[in-house]
Structure formats: C-alpha cells, structure tokens
Coordinates of C-alpha atoms in Angstrom, one line a residue:
M1 CA -11.0 -5.3 -10.9
P2 CA -14.2 -8.0 -10.4
Y3 CA -16.8 -8.7 -7.6
P4 CA -17.0 -10.8 -5.0
F5 CA -19.3 -12.8 -3.1
S6 CA -20.8 -12.2 -0.2
H7 CA -21.1 -14.7 2.6
V8 CA -21.0 -14.6 6.2
C9 CA -17.8 -14.4 7.8
T10 CA -15.4 -16.7 9.3
V11 CA -14.0 -13.5 11.4
F12 CA -17.6 -14.1 13.7
W13 CA -15.9 -17.1 15.5
I14 CA -11.8 -16.5 15.1
R15 CA -12.8 -12.8 17.0
N16 CA -14.4 -14.6 19.3
R17 CA -11.4 -17.0 20.2
F18 CA -8.8 -14.0 20.0
S19 CA -11.1 -11.9 22.6
L20 CA -11.0 -14.5 25.2
E21 CA -7.3 -14.8 24.7
V22 CA -7.0 -11.5 25.2
C23 CA -8.9 -11.7 28.3
R24 CA -6.9 -14.6 29.8
Y25 CA -4.1 -12.1 29.7
L26 CA -5.7 -8.8 30.6
Q27 CA -8.4 -9.9 32.6
P28 CA -7.8 -7.6 36.1
A29 CA -7.4 -9.3 39.3
D30 CA -8.5 -7.8 42.6
D31 CA -5.8 -5.7 43.1
A32 CA -4.9 -5.1 39.6
P33 CA -3.9 -1.2 38.5
Q34 CA -6.3 0.4 35.8
L35 CA -5.0 0.6 32.9
F36 CA -7.3 2.1 30.5
S37 CA -10.0 4.7 30.5
S38 CA -12.6 5.3 33.0
L39 CA -16.2 5.0 32.1
V40 CA -17.0 8.4 32.5
E41 CA -14.4 9.3 30.0
L42 CA -15.8 6.6 27.5
E43 CA -19.4 8.1 28.0
G44 CA -18.4 11.3 27.0
L45 CA -16.8 10.5 23.5
G46 CA -20.9 9.1 22.7
R47 CA -22.5 12.6 23.2
R48 CA -21.5 13.8 19.6
P49 CA -23.6 13.2 16.4
L50 CA -21.7 12.1 13.7
S51 CA -22.8 14.4 10.7
S52 CA -19.5 14.7 8.4
E53 CA -16.5 12.6 7.8
Q54 CA -14.4 14.7 9.8
D55 CA -16.5 13.9 13.1
L56 CA -16.2 10.2 11.8
K57 CA -12.8 10.2 11.6
S58 CA -12.1 12.2 14.9
Y59 CA -14.2 10.0 16.4
E60 CA -12.8 6.6 15.1
R61 CA -9.1 7.9 16.6
F62 CA -10.5 8.8 20.0
A63 CA -13.1 6.5 21.0
V64 CA -11.6 3.3 19.1
E65 CA -8.0 3.5 17.6
D66 CA -6.3 5.0 20.5
H67 CA -7.9 2.4 22.9
V68 CA -6.9 -0.3 20.5
H69 CA -3.3 1.0 20.3
D70 CA -3.4 1.1 24.0
V71 CA -4.3 -2.7 24.3
I72 CA -2.3 -3.9 21.9
E73 CA 0.7 -1.9 23.7
K74 CA -0.1 -3.7 27.6
L75 CA -0.2 -7.0 25.2
C76 CA 3.5 -6.2 23.9
E77 CA 4.6 -6.0 27.6
I78 CA 3.4 -9.7 28.4
P79 CA 6.6 -11.8 26.4
D80 CA 3.9 -14.6 25.9
A81 CA 1.1 -12.7 24.6
R82 CA 3.7 -10.7 22.3
R83 CA 4.9 -13.7 21.0
E84 CA 1.6 -15.7 20.6
F85 CA -0.7 -12.6 18.7
Q86 CA 3.2 -12.0 16.9
L87 CA 2.9 -8.6 18.1
G88 CA 6.3 -7.2 16.7
S89 CA 6.4 -3.7 18.8
G90 CA 2.9 -2.8 18.1
I91 CA 0.7 -1.0 15.9
Q92 CA 0.4 2.4 14.2
F93 CA -3.2 4.1 12.6
D94 CA -2.1 6.0 9.7
N95 CA -4.0 8.0 7.0
H96 CA -2.4 7.2 3.6
T97 CA -2.3 8.1 0.0
N98 CA -0.5 6.5 -2.5
V99 CA 2.6 8.8 -3.2
L100 CA 3.2 7.7 -7.1
D101 CA -0.2 8.5 -7.6
E102 CA -0.6 11.9 -6.6
D103 CA 0.5 15.0 -8.6
E104 CA 3.8 16.7 -7.3
D105 CA 1.9 20.1 -6.7
G106 CA -0.2 17.8 -4.1
Q107 CA -3.5 17.7 -6.2
S108 CA -5.7 15.1 -5.7
E109 CA -7.5 12.6 -8.7
A110 CA -10.4 15.1 -8.0
S111 CA -8.9 17.5 -10.1
N112 CA -7.7 15.3 -12.5
P113 CA -9.6 12.1 -13.4
Q114 CA -7.0 10.1 -15.2
R115 CA -5.1 9.2 -12.6
P116 CA -7.1 8.0 -9.5
R117 CA -5.5 7.0 -6.8
P118 CA -7.1 5.2 -3.3
D119 CA -7.0 7.7 -0.2
Q120 CA -6.8 4.8 2.3
F121 CA -6.8 4.7 6.2
C122 CA -3.9 2.2 7.1
I123 CA -3.0 0.0 10.3
H124 CA 0.6 -1.0 10.2
R125 CA 2.7 -3.4 12.3
V126 CA 5.7 -1.7 13.9
D127 CA 9.0 -3.7 14.1
G128 CA 11.6 -1.5 15.8
S129 CA 12.4 1.6 13.3
T130 CA 10.5 -0.1 10.5
N131 CA 6.6 -0.7 9.6
S132 CA 4.7 -3.1 7.6
L133 CA 0.9 -3.0 6.8
L134 CA -1.5 -4.8 8.6
T135 CA -4.5 -3.9 7.1
T136 CA -6.9 -0.9 5.4
V137 CA -10.0 0.5 6.3
E138 CA -12.5 2.7 4.7
Y139 CA -14.7 5.3 6.4
K140 CA -18.1 6.0 5.0
P141 CA -20.1 8.0 7.3
P142 CA -23.7 7.4 8.1
H143 CA -25.2 10.7 6.5
K144 CA -23.6 8.6 3.1
L145 CA -23.9 5.1 4.2
S146 CA -26.6 4.3 6.7
V147 CA -27.3 1.3 8.8
E148 CA -30.3 0.2 6.8
S149 CA -28.5 0.2 3.4
L150 CA -26.0 -2.2 5.0
R151 CA -28.8 -4.3 6.5
T152 CA -30.8 -4.3 3.2
G153 CA -28.1 -4.3 0.7
L154 CA -25.8 -6.9 1.8
R155 CA -26.9 -10.6 1.5
P156 CA -25.3 -13.7 0.1
M157 CA -25.2 -13.2 -3.7
N158 CA -23.3 -13.9 -7.0
F159 CA -22.5 -10.0 -7.1
W160 CA -21.6 -10.3 -10.6
Q161 CA -24.5 -12.4 -12.0
S162 CA -27.1 -11.2 -9.9
G163 CA -25.9 -7.9 -8.0
P164 CA -27.4 -4.6 -9.1
A165 CA -28.8 -4.3 -12.2
D166 CA -27.9 -1.1 -14.0
T167 CA -31.9 -0.4 -14.5
I168 CA -33.8 0.9 -11.4
P169 CA -36.8 -0.7 -11.0
T170 CA -40.2 0.9 -10.8
D171 CA -41.6 -0.8 -7.8
A172 CA -41.0 1.4 -4.7
A173 CA -39.9 -1.2 -2.4
E174 CA -37.9 -2.8 -4.8
K175 CA -36.4 0.3 -6.1
L176 CA -35.2 0.8 -2.5
R177 CA -33.8 -2.5 -2.1
H178 CA -31.9 -2.0 -5.7
N179 CA -30.6 1.2 -4.1
A180 CA -29.3 -0.6 -1.3
E181 CA -27.9 -3.1 -2.9
R182 CA -25.6 -0.7 -5.2
L183 CA -24.6 1.6 -2.3
A184 CA -23.5 -1.2 0.3
G185 CA -21.8 -2.8 -2.9
S186 CA -20.2 0.1 -4.1
A187 CA -18.5 0.6 -0.6
I188 CA -17.8 -2.6 0.1
I189 CA -15.9 -3.0 -3.8
Q190 CA -14.1 0.0 -2.9
E191 CA -12.2 -1.7 0.2
Y192 CA -12.2 -5.2 -1.8
H193 CA -10.1 -3.5 -4.8
V194 CA -7.5 -2.5 -2.3
M195 CA -7.5 -5.9 -0.4
I196 CA -6.6 -7.4 -3.8
Q197 CA -4.0 -5.1 -4.4
E198 CA -2.7 -4.8 -1.3
G199 CA -2.8 -8.9 -0.7
L200 CA -5.0 -8.9 2.2
E201 CA -6.6 -11.1 3.7
Y202 CA -8.8 -9.2 6.4
S203 CA -10.2 -5.3 6.5
Y204 CA -13.2 -3.6 7.2
V205 CA -15.7 -0.8 6.2
T206 CA -17.0 1.3 9.2
I207 CA -19.8 4.0 9.2
G208 CA -19.3 5.0 13.2
L209 CA -22.8 3.0 14.2
A210 CA -22.1 -0.1 12.1
R211 CA -19.4 -2.1 10.9
V212 CA -18.6 -4.4 8.1
L213 CA -15.7 -7.1 8.6
L214 CA -14.2 -8.5 5.4
Q215 CA -12.2 -11.5 4.3
V216 CA -10.4 -12.6 1.1
P217 CA -9.9 -16.4 1.4
Y218 CA -6.2 -17.1 0.0
D219 CA -7.5 -20.0 -2.5
D220 CA -10.8 -18.4 -3.9
P221 CA -10.1 -14.3 -3.8
S222 CA -12.9 -14.0 -6.2
T223 CA -15.1 -15.0 -3.0
L224 CA -15.8 -11.8 -0.4
Y225 CA -16.9 -12.9 3.1
Y226 CA -18.5 -10.3 5.2
C227 CA -19.8 -9.8 8.9
L228 CA -22.0 -6.8 9.6
C229 CA -22.0 -5.7 13.2
E230 CA -23.9 -3.4 15.0
P231 CA -22.6 -2.9 18.4
K232 CA -25.5 -1.8 19.8
L233 CA -27.5 -4.6 19.0
D234 CA -24.5 -7.2 19.1
A235 CA -23.8 -6.0 22.7
N236 CA -27.4 -6.8 24.0
A237 CA -27.7 -10.0 22.1
G238 CA -27.7 -11.9 25.6
D239 CA -24.7 -14.5 24.5
G240 CA -22.4 -13.5 27.6
H241 CA -19.7 -11.9 24.7
S242 CA -20.8 -8.2 25.8
L243 CA -19.8 -8.9 29.6
L244 CA -16.0 -9.4 28.0
G245 CA -16.3 -6.2 25.6
L246 CA -16.4 -8.7 22.6
N247 CA -19.0 -7.1 20.6
T248 CA -17.9 -3.4 21.1
D249 CA -16.1 -1.5 18.5
I250 CA -13.0 -2.0 20.4
G251 CA -13.1 -5.6 20.8
G252 CA -14.1 -6.0 17.4
V253 CA -11.1 -3.6 15.7
L254 CA -8.9 -5.0 18.1
C255 CA -9.5 -8.8 17.1
L256 CA -9.3 -8.0 13.6
C257 CA -5.9 -6.5 14.0
L258 CA -4.7 -9.6 16.1
M259 CA -6.1 -12.0 13.1
S260 CA -4.3 -9.6 10.6
F261 CA -0.9 -10.1 12.7
R262 CA -1.1 -13.7 11.6
S263 CA -1.8 -13.1 8.0
P264 CA 0.9 -11.5 6.4
P265 CA 0.3 -10.1 3.0
R266 CA 0.4 -11.9 0.0
D267 CA 2.7 -12.0 -2.9
Q268 CA 2.6 -10.3 -6.1
A269 CA 2.0 -13.5 -8.0
W270 CA -1.2 -14.0 -5.5
R271 CA -2.3 -10.3 -6.5
N272 CA -1.6 -10.4 -10.3
A273 CA -3.2 -13.8 -10.6
A274 CA -6.6 -12.5 -8.9
R275 CA -6.8 -9.2 -10.5
A276 CA -6.4 -11.6 -13.8
R277 CA -9.3 -13.2 -13.3
L278 CA -11.7 -11.1 -11.8
H279 CA -14.7 -9.2 -13.3
V280 CA -14.6 -4.9 -13.4
W281 CA -17.1 -2.9 -12.2
K282 CA -17.1 0.8 -12.6
T283 CA -18.4 2.1 -9.6
N284 CA -18.2 5.5 -7.9
F285 CA -19.7 5.9 -4.3
D286 CA -20.2 9.6 -4.5
H287 CA -22.6 9.2 -7.3
T288 CA -24.6 5.8 -5.7
S289 CA -24.6 7.2 -2.3
G290 CA -27.4 9.9 -4.2
C291 CA -29.7 6.8 -4.1
R292 CA -29.7 6.5 -0.4
M293 CA -32.5 4.8 1.8
P294 CA -34.7 6.6 4.2
T295 CA -33.2 6.2 7.7
Q296 CA -35.7 5.7 10.8
S297 CA -33.1 6.5 13.2
R298 CA -31.0 10.0 13.3
A299 CA -28.5 10.3 10.7
G300 CA -25.7 9.6 13.3
C301 CA -24.8 9.7 16.5
A302 CA -21.7 7.9 18.5
P303 CA -23.7 5.2 20.8
S304 CA -24.0 6.8 24.1
D305 CA -24.9 3.6 25.7
T306 CA -21.3 2.8 27.3
S307 CA -22.0 -0.1 29.4
Y308 CA -21.9 -1.6 25.8
Y309 CA -19.4 1.0 23.9
R310 CA -18.3 -0.4 21.0
E311 CA -18.0 2.8 18.0
S312 CA -16.8 2.3 14.9
M313 CA -13.6 1.6 13.5
D314 CA -11.0 3.0 11.4
S315 CA -11.2 4.1 7.9
S316 CA -10.3 5.6 5.1
D317 CA -11.8 9.1 4.8
S318 CA -12.0 11.0 1.9
D319 CA -14.7 9.6 -0.1
S320 CA -14.4 12.7 -2.6
H321 CA -11.3 10.9 -3.5
Q322 CA -12.1 7.6 -2.7
A323 CA -13.8 6.9 -6.2
T324 CA -13.5 8.7 -9.8
S325 CA -15.8 8.1 -12.5
G326 CA -14.3 5.0 -13.8
R327 CA -12.6 3.5 -10.9
K328 CA -12.6 -0.2 -11.5
R329 CA -13.4 -2.9 -8.6
G330 CA -15.1 -5.9 -8.1
F331 CA -15.6 -9.5 -7.1
S332 CA -17.7 -13.0 -8.1
Q333 CA -19.8 -13.7 -5.0
V334 CA -20.2 -12.3 -1.6
I335 CA -20.7 -14.7 1.2
A336 CA -21.7 -14.3 5.0
C337 CA -19.2 -16.2 6.9
P338 CA -18.3 -19.5 6.0
P339 CA -17.9 -22.6 8.1
T340 CA -15.5 -22.4 10.9
Q341 CA -13.3 -25.1 9.8
R342 CA -12.2 -23.0 6.8
S343 CA -10.3 -20.8 9.2
G344 CA -8.5 -23.3 10.5
R345 CA -7.2 -25.0 7.0
Q346 CA -6.3 -21.5 6.0
A347 CA -4.7 -20.8 9.3
G348 CA -2.2 -24.0 9.1
T349 CA -1.4 -23.0 5.3
R350 CA -0.8 -19.3 5.9
Q351 CA 2.9 -19.4 6.3
V352 CA 3.5 -20.9 2.6
Q353 CA 0.6 -18.6 1.2
S354 CA 2.0 -15.3 2.8
G355 CA 3.5 -12.7 0.7
S356 CA 4.9 -10.4 2.9
Y357 CA 8.3 -9.3 1.6
K358 CA 11.6 -9.3 3.6
E359 CA 14.1 -7.2 1.9
H360 CA 17.1 -9.3 1.3
A361 CA 20.4 -8.4 2.8
V362 CA 22.7 -8.6 -0.6
Q363 CA 24.9 -5.3 -0.7
L364 CA 25.1 -3.5 -3.5
C365 CA 27.2 -3.4 -6.2
T366 CA 29.8 -0.3 -6.6
Q367 CA 29.8 2.4 -9.0
R368 CA 33.2 1.1 -10.3
C369 CA 31.5 -2.3 -10.5
L370 CA 28.9 -1.1 -12.9
L371 CA 31.0 1.3 -14.8
G372 CA 33.2 -1.8 -15.8
L373 CA 30.2 -3.9 -16.7
Q374 CA 29.2 -1.1 -18.8
Q375 CA 32.3 -0.3 -20.8
G376 CA 33.3 -3.9 -21.2
G377 CA 36.2 -3.1 -18.3
P378 CA 37.7 -5.0 -15.4
L379 CA 35.9 -6.2 -12.2
D380 CA 36.1 -4.2 -9.1
E381 CA 38.1 -6.0 -6.4
N382 CA 36.3 -3.8 -3.6
C383 CA 32.5 -4.7 -4.9
P384 CA 31.1 -6.8 -2.1
N385 CA 29.8 -9.1 -5.0
V386 CA 32.7 -9.7 -7.2
K387 CA 33.1 -13.0 -5.9
L388 CA 29.6 -14.0 -7.7
H389 CA 30.6 -12.2 -10.7
R390 CA 33.8 -13.7 -11.4
R391 CA 34.5 -15.7 -14.5
G392 CA 38.0 -14.5 -15.0
C393 CA 39.4 -11.0 -14.9
R394 CA 36.5 -9.3 -16.3
H395 CA 32.7 -9.1 -16.1
C396 CA 31.8 -12.0 -18.8
I397 CA 28.1 -10.0 -19.6
D398 CA 27.6 -6.5 -20.6
T399 CA 24.4 -4.4 -19.0
G400 CA 22.4 -5.3 -22.2
T401 CA 22.6 -9.1 -21.1
L402 CA 22.1 -7.8 -17.2
V403 CA 18.9 -6.1 -17.9
Q404 CA 17.6 -8.6 -20.0
L405 CA 18.4 -11.2 -16.9
L406 CA 16.4 -9.0 -14.8
Q407 CA 13.5 -8.8 -17.2
Q408 CA 13.1 -12.9 -17.5
Q409 CA 13.5 -13.0 -13.3
L410 CA 11.2 -10.3 -12.6
D411 CA 8.6 -12.1 -15.4
E412 CA 9.0 -15.2 -13.6
D413 CA 8.7 -13.9 -10.0
L414 CA 8.3 -10.0 -9.0
D415 CA 9.1 -11.1 -5.2
H416 CA 12.4 -13.4 -6.0
K417 CA 15.6 -11.3 -5.0
C418 CA 13.6 -7.8 -5.5
T419 CA 12.6 -5.7 -2.6
P420 CA 11.4 -2.1 -2.0
F421 CA 13.9 -0.4 0.5
G422 CA 14.6 3.3 1.6
A423 CA 12.5 6.7 1.1
R424 CA 10.2 7.1 -1.9
G425 CA 10.3 9.9 -4.3
S426 CA 7.6 12.2 -5.8
Y427 CA 8.3 10.1 -8.8
G428 CA 9.9 6.8 -8.1
A429 CA 10.4 4.3 -5.2
P430 CA 13.5 2.6 -5.2
F431 CA 13.8 -1.4 -4.8
R432 CA 16.9 -3.6 -4.1
I433 CA 17.3 -6.2 -7.1
T434 CA 19.9 -9.2 -7.4
C435 CA 20.6 -10.9 -10.9
A436 CA 20.5 -14.4 -9.6
A437 CA 22.5 -15.9 -12.4
Y438 CA 25.4 -13.3 -11.6
G439 CA 25.0 -11.3 -8.3
Y440 CA 24.6 -8.1 -9.5
T441 CA 22.9 -6.1 -7.1
V442 CA 21.3 -2.9 -8.6
V443 CA 18.9 -0.3 -7.8
R444 CA 15.7 -0.2 -9.7
K445 CA 13.6 3.0 -9.3
G446 CA 10.2 1.9 -10.1
T447 CA 7.2 4.0 -11.3
T448 CA 3.7 4.0 -12.4
S449 CA 2.2 4.1 -15.8
Q450 CA 0.6 8.0 -15.3
L451 CA 4.5 8.7 -14.5
W452 CA 6.4 6.4 -17.1
K453 CA 6.1 9.7 -19.5
E454 CA 8.1 11.9 -17.1
V455 CA 10.5 9.3 -15.9
S456 CA 11.3 7.9 -19.2
H457 CA 12.6 11.0 -20.3
E458 CA 15.1 11.0 -17.7
A459 CA 16.1 7.6 -18.9
E460 CA 16.9 9.5 -22.3
I461 CA 18.9 12.2 -20.2
Y462 CA 21.2 9.5 -18.6
Q463 CA 21.9 8.1 -21.7
V464 CA 23.4 12.1 -23.0
L465 CA 25.0 12.2 -20.0
K466 CA 27.0 9.1 -20.4
R467 CA 30.0 10.3 -20.0
A468 CA 29.5 11.9 -16.6
Q469 CA 28.2 8.4 -15.4
G470 CA 30.3 7.1 -12.2
S471 CA 31.6 11.0 -11.6
A472 CA 28.1 13.3 -11.6
V473 CA 25.8 11.1 -12.1
P474 CA 25.1 7.5 -11.0
V475 CA 25.7 4.6 -13.7
F476 CA 22.8 3.8 -15.7
L477 CA 21.9 0.3 -17.2
G478 CA 18.6 0.9 -18.8
A479 CA 14.8 0.6 -18.3
I480 CA 12.3 -2.5 -17.8
N481 CA 8.5 -2.7 -18.8
L482 CA 6.9 -5.2 -16.6
T483 CA 5.0 -7.9 -17.7
N484 CA 3.0 -7.9 -14.4
I485 CA 2.2 -5.5 -11.8
Y486 CA 4.2 -4.7 -9.0
F487 CA 1.7 -3.8 -6.0
L488 CA 3.6 -1.8 -3.7
H489 CA 2.3 -0.3 -0.4
G490 CA 2.2 3.5 -0.5
A491 CA 3.4 4.0 -3.9
G492 CA 0.7 2.4 -6.4
E493 CA 0.9 0.0 -9.1
I494 CA 4.6 0.1 -10.2
R495 CA 4.7 -1.2 -14.2
H496 CA 8.3 0.4 -15.3
M497 CA 11.5 0.6 -14.0
L498 CA 15.2 2.0 -14.2
L499 CA 18.0 0.3 -13.4
M500 CA 21.2 1.7 -12.0
A501 CA 23.7 1.4 -9.7
W502 CA 23.3 3.0 -6.0
G503 CA 23.6 6.7 -5.7
G504 CA 24.5 7.1 -2.3
D505 CA 23.2 9.0 0.8
S506 CA 21.7 12.5 1.5
A507 CA 24.4 15.0 1.9
T508 CA 22.5 16.7 4.5
D509 CA 25.5 16.7 7.4
R510 CA 27.9 17.9 4.3
K511 CA 26.4 20.7 3.1
K512 CA 28.5 23.2 4.9
G513 CA 32.0 21.4 4.3
T514 CA 34.2 22.6 1.9
V515 CA 34.7 19.2 0.1
Y516 CA 30.8 18.8 -0.9
R517 CA 30.6 22.3 -1.8
R518 CA 33.4 21.7 -4.4
E519 CA 32.3 18.8 -5.6
K520 CA 28.2 19.7 -5.6
L521 CA 29.9 22.7 -7.9
R522 CA 32.1 20.4 -10.2
S523 CA 29.1 17.8 -11.0
I524 CA 27.1 20.7 -12.0
Q525 CA 29.3 22.4 -14.3
E526 CA 29.7 18.7 -15.7
I527 CA 26.3 18.0 -16.3
R528 CA 26.1 21.3 -17.7
S529 CA 28.9 21.0 -20.1
L530 CA 27.1 18.0 -21.4
G531 CA 24.1 20.3 -22.5
I532 CA 21.8 19.6 -19.6
I533 CA 19.9 22.1 -17.3
H534 CA 18.6 19.7 -14.3
Q535 CA 16.0 22.5 -13.4
D536 CA 15.2 20.8 -9.9
L537 CA 18.8 21.0 -7.8
R538 CA 17.1 20.9 -4.5
S539 CA 19.5 19.4 -1.8
D540 CA 17.6 15.9 -2.2
N541 CA 18.9 15.6 -5.8
I542 CA 22.6 15.8 -5.0
I543 CA 23.5 12.9 -2.9
W544 CA 27.2 11.8 -1.6
N545 CA 28.7 8.9 -2.7
I546 CA 31.0 7.6 -0.1
E547 CA 33.1 4.9 -2.5
L548 CA 34.0 8.0 -5.1
N549 CA 34.0 11.0 -2.8
P550 CA 31.8 13.1 -5.5
A551 CA 28.7 14.8 -5.2
L552 CA 26.4 12.9 -7.5
V553 CA 23.3 14.5 -8.9
I554 CA 19.9 12.3 -9.5
D555 CA 16.3 12.8 -10.5
F556 CA 16.4 14.1 -14.2
H557 CA 12.6 14.0 -14.9
R558 CA 12.6 17.7 -15.1
A559 CA 16.1 18.6 -17.4
E560 CA 16.3 20.1 -20.5
L561 CA 18.6 19.9 -23.2
D562 CA 20.4 23.4 -23.6
R563 CA 22.0 23.1 -27.7
P564 CA 20.7 21.5 -30.8
L565 CA 19.8 18.2 -31.0
Y566 CA 22.3 17.7 -34.0
P567 CA 24.2 20.0 -36.3
L568 CA 22.3 20.5 -38.9
S569 CA 24.9 19.3 -41.4
E570 CA 25.4 15.8 -39.9
P571 CA 23.1 12.7 -40.6
M572 CA 20.4 11.5 -38.1
A573 CA 22.3 8.0 -37.2
L574 CA 21.3 9.3 -33.4
N575 CA 20.6 7.7 -29.7
P576 CA 17.1 8.3 -28.3
L577 CA 17.0 11.9 -28.1
N578 CA 18.9 12.6 -31.7
I579 CA 22.0 13.4 -29.4
P580 CA 25.4 12.5 -31.5
V581 CA 27.1 10.3 -28.9
N582 CA 30.7 11.6 -28.6

C-alpha cells in the first residue's frame, strides 16, 4: 500500500460540533440523576503508569471505552438523539483478527512471516442482532511511541517524496528528527493501511498520553489528514471546551465514534481503486521503534489530573503481530486538518459514496434446482427463484455459463447482488450471490490467496464426489478467481471463491435423533465408497438440509483419496485429480 499526506484534520472542528450536540442532550438539570462515574472513581484510573501494552489496553477499556459506551447507551435512550446520530442499538468494542489470515492452530503471523495479518481493535455499530464495523483503532504504548516522537515526527508533508529517507543523517538533531518521522510514520501508516482496506473515513492511533485522529477523504485517498491531541495540554487550553469535556479522551473518542456513525464504510470499488493508485512503503514498527527519541518526561503514566480527565483511545494491542517484515502500507501526503468547508461538502455526498453493504434479501436456490442446472434437467418448481430462471420447462443455461456470468458480474462490481452472510469458518467466508441475468442465487465460499491451495483442493474433491452431490454433499458449481480483491472485515483479502448450493444449517439440535444419525452414517459411507476420506468429520462439518432431509458433509480441504488415481491399464484422459469420471 502507499503513503498519505499529512494535513491537520477536519475532525477538530467536527468534533466540537458533535460535542456540543451531545451536551445539548445530556447536559444535567438541577435535579437530574447521576448517570456516570464519580470524580473519585475517575481519579483512581490515573494512578497507574502505562508501562506495557497490557497496561494501555486495560486503561483504554476502563478509562475510555466503558465510558464512551455508557454515553452512547444513554443517547440511544433518547429517540431524537438516536435518530440524529444514527446510533442503531449502540456500539461494541472488540479485539479482532482476520480469521482467514490466521493459522488453523492459532499461530500468528509472527511465526509465519509469509502470512501477515492485521491485529486490530475494532469498534462496531450494533443494530439489533447484527454488528457492522464502525472504525478501527491502533494501540501504541508510550514506551514504544512517545509523545515527543509524535510532536516531532508529525508535520504536513508529501510523505512519498519528502518523508523519512533510508539514509540516517549524521547530525544529532537531524538524526532525532529522522527517527521521529520514521517512528510516527510507521505507526500511522499501519492504521492508514487498515483504513484503506476497510473503507474507513475516520480512525485513530493512541499511546494513552496522546492520540492522533485520522481522516481519509473520499475523493482523495492519497491524502491522510491528522490531528494530534494531547489531552493534558488541550484541556488546559482555556478555550472553554474543557469545561464541557470536549478535549478529554472520552470526549474525543465519543465524537469520533459519532462521526463514524454517519460515515459508513466505502464500497469495494473505492477500496480497490485507492489501493491501485497508492505507493508502497515496507515498514516494520517493531524494528523502527528501536529509534526512539529521548523523552523529557516519564515513559508513561495515565493522566491523573481528573479535572481534565482524558485518557487515550481504543486501539489494536499487539505490536508484535502488527507489522511483520515486508508488510505493505503507505500514503502520499499527510496534512494537518483541511478547511472546515471540506467536511461539509463530504457530508453532503456521503450517502452516495458510502459502501456499507446491506445483505440482499433474495432466497437461495434449492439443491434440486442447481442439480437440474448441473445435469441439464428440468426446473425445480419449488425453487423460490424459479420464475426468474424460466424460459421454458428446463434450464436454459448450464453451470459453466452461470460461473462465467457470475465472474463477469463480480469483475464489474463486487458489491452488486453479492453480500457476506453467516459465520466464517477457518478456511472460508460465506457469501450470497445472485446472477443478475437469470436469478440463480447461490453460496460462494470466499478465501484468501494464502488458503487457496487447500480450498482449491476442496474443489477437486467435489469433482470426484459428483455422483454424491445433492445426496451426501452440496451441489458444486465451480470456482472463480477474482480480478479485484473483496476486502472482508474479519476475514481478510478475498481473492478466490467456490460456488455451490446452500447446504443447510447446523445439525446441533438433531444430533440425538435417529433420523440424523442414520443419514449422517449414510452420507459418510457414500463419500467413502467414492474413495474419499474426509479427515475432519466434526459436527460443524455435517449439516442438515431441510429440503432433502439428508445430512450433508462439507469442508473437504483436508480430504484424501483412498484409491489409485487411475487404473494402470487405462489412459490418462482424466479430470483435474486424474480420477476417471464414472
């Protein structure tokens, strides 16, 4: 990924406006009940030094996040505030890793530098039973990234052209400045990289004693706006904002969250276009942090002056996982907050620009429908989409044509009639995708390039099990290699997909039933008779299909063949696994 530009951030002015609006709803009257923590409790949070990542993580949770959560919870109870800020049901603070970028045994990228993954701290918007990404945060404890490094290293610049050079200056003062620029630049580039992938407008980096608010404008993603906030200094600024709590950490995080509520994630086209135009800088924060500046104060203490109580902000905790060697990130210029009118213009166009997906509510095609498509058979009159398929009594295309149409559709627009749904597994994330031309709605299992070797093996196994499709395994349609990347929150960079029929739901509530046990055994025996040993017959991999009433076996990435690939006396005119097709 490339570099940003550093300017000063519109966040500064927007934050003050949001703070005043919050105060309008929550400003206490003379007889109002006490909704939040007492001053004594807040003072206690500032006594412990921030000497480790875990200290920072705990401090953020108890001193900042819990209070921000409580304020938004109270705002949600006020209908006008909930509507004005578009709050849904509230927010949730979560540790987060990309599931598909994590080794199955739970090992991190540190043990496998070929498979880097971001270790993020996320803030989610809660809306009933569903969560969606609001923003992400980067934790950098002050013993690794000091306030002095941020003050010296952050300045408006064309980062790609005039950022920190590879050659270290010999002059002492220049060397300190160079090291500060590299350290601060590495930290914000890590978060900028995540912002581009997740399609975020706002985010921030926190060290507990200071924070850097970040903004990526929609129409110029190569520019990164920043605002360095030091709560102790800001709260004593004498501008009147400290009396309202605007310059505290709680106030800052609260306002950034409220701003993010009105700025949904951008679409996949924006993310791919931004990624394509940005420069690449290989950075490793852990390596760079060896060039720390000397500090004039203690390495880190939670601010104890509670009258200006402002701690840091949420973030991602593990630097050891954050930037392995060769991790790509970057931007073009860093700017310290654009003029105020820019935010107004962006706010007016945000609805058009936003790319937060909404799952299209089209029902999935039946197993019988897609089996008929695969075999050139009749339409399934019980398929909920049969009217869209109909050009007669039979399917008018085959599976090869369907795969080609879906490939073209995804190449043109990754968000069109394609949305994630359901729970992600260790090797893939499910999507619902509809063919715009013929209305076929199928499941696609998306995965990353790191996992494609295993998942493509699964596609080959489905070919071997063709006779068992719709009986012991789901109907398999084919595979797609995406031209563009689908950036999926919580999963990673989706580049490959398997297309198949919807298998069914978890069989957990049926495990003790006689019918389920009988059908499970039948499906396993059918697969075994075709020469396949599954190797991972956990309950999660045996699902119940209400349409057909069998137990279907899924997830064949570990499966093995248990027969010769072909008879030695026969020629090798074979399928992808060199298995004769019966």
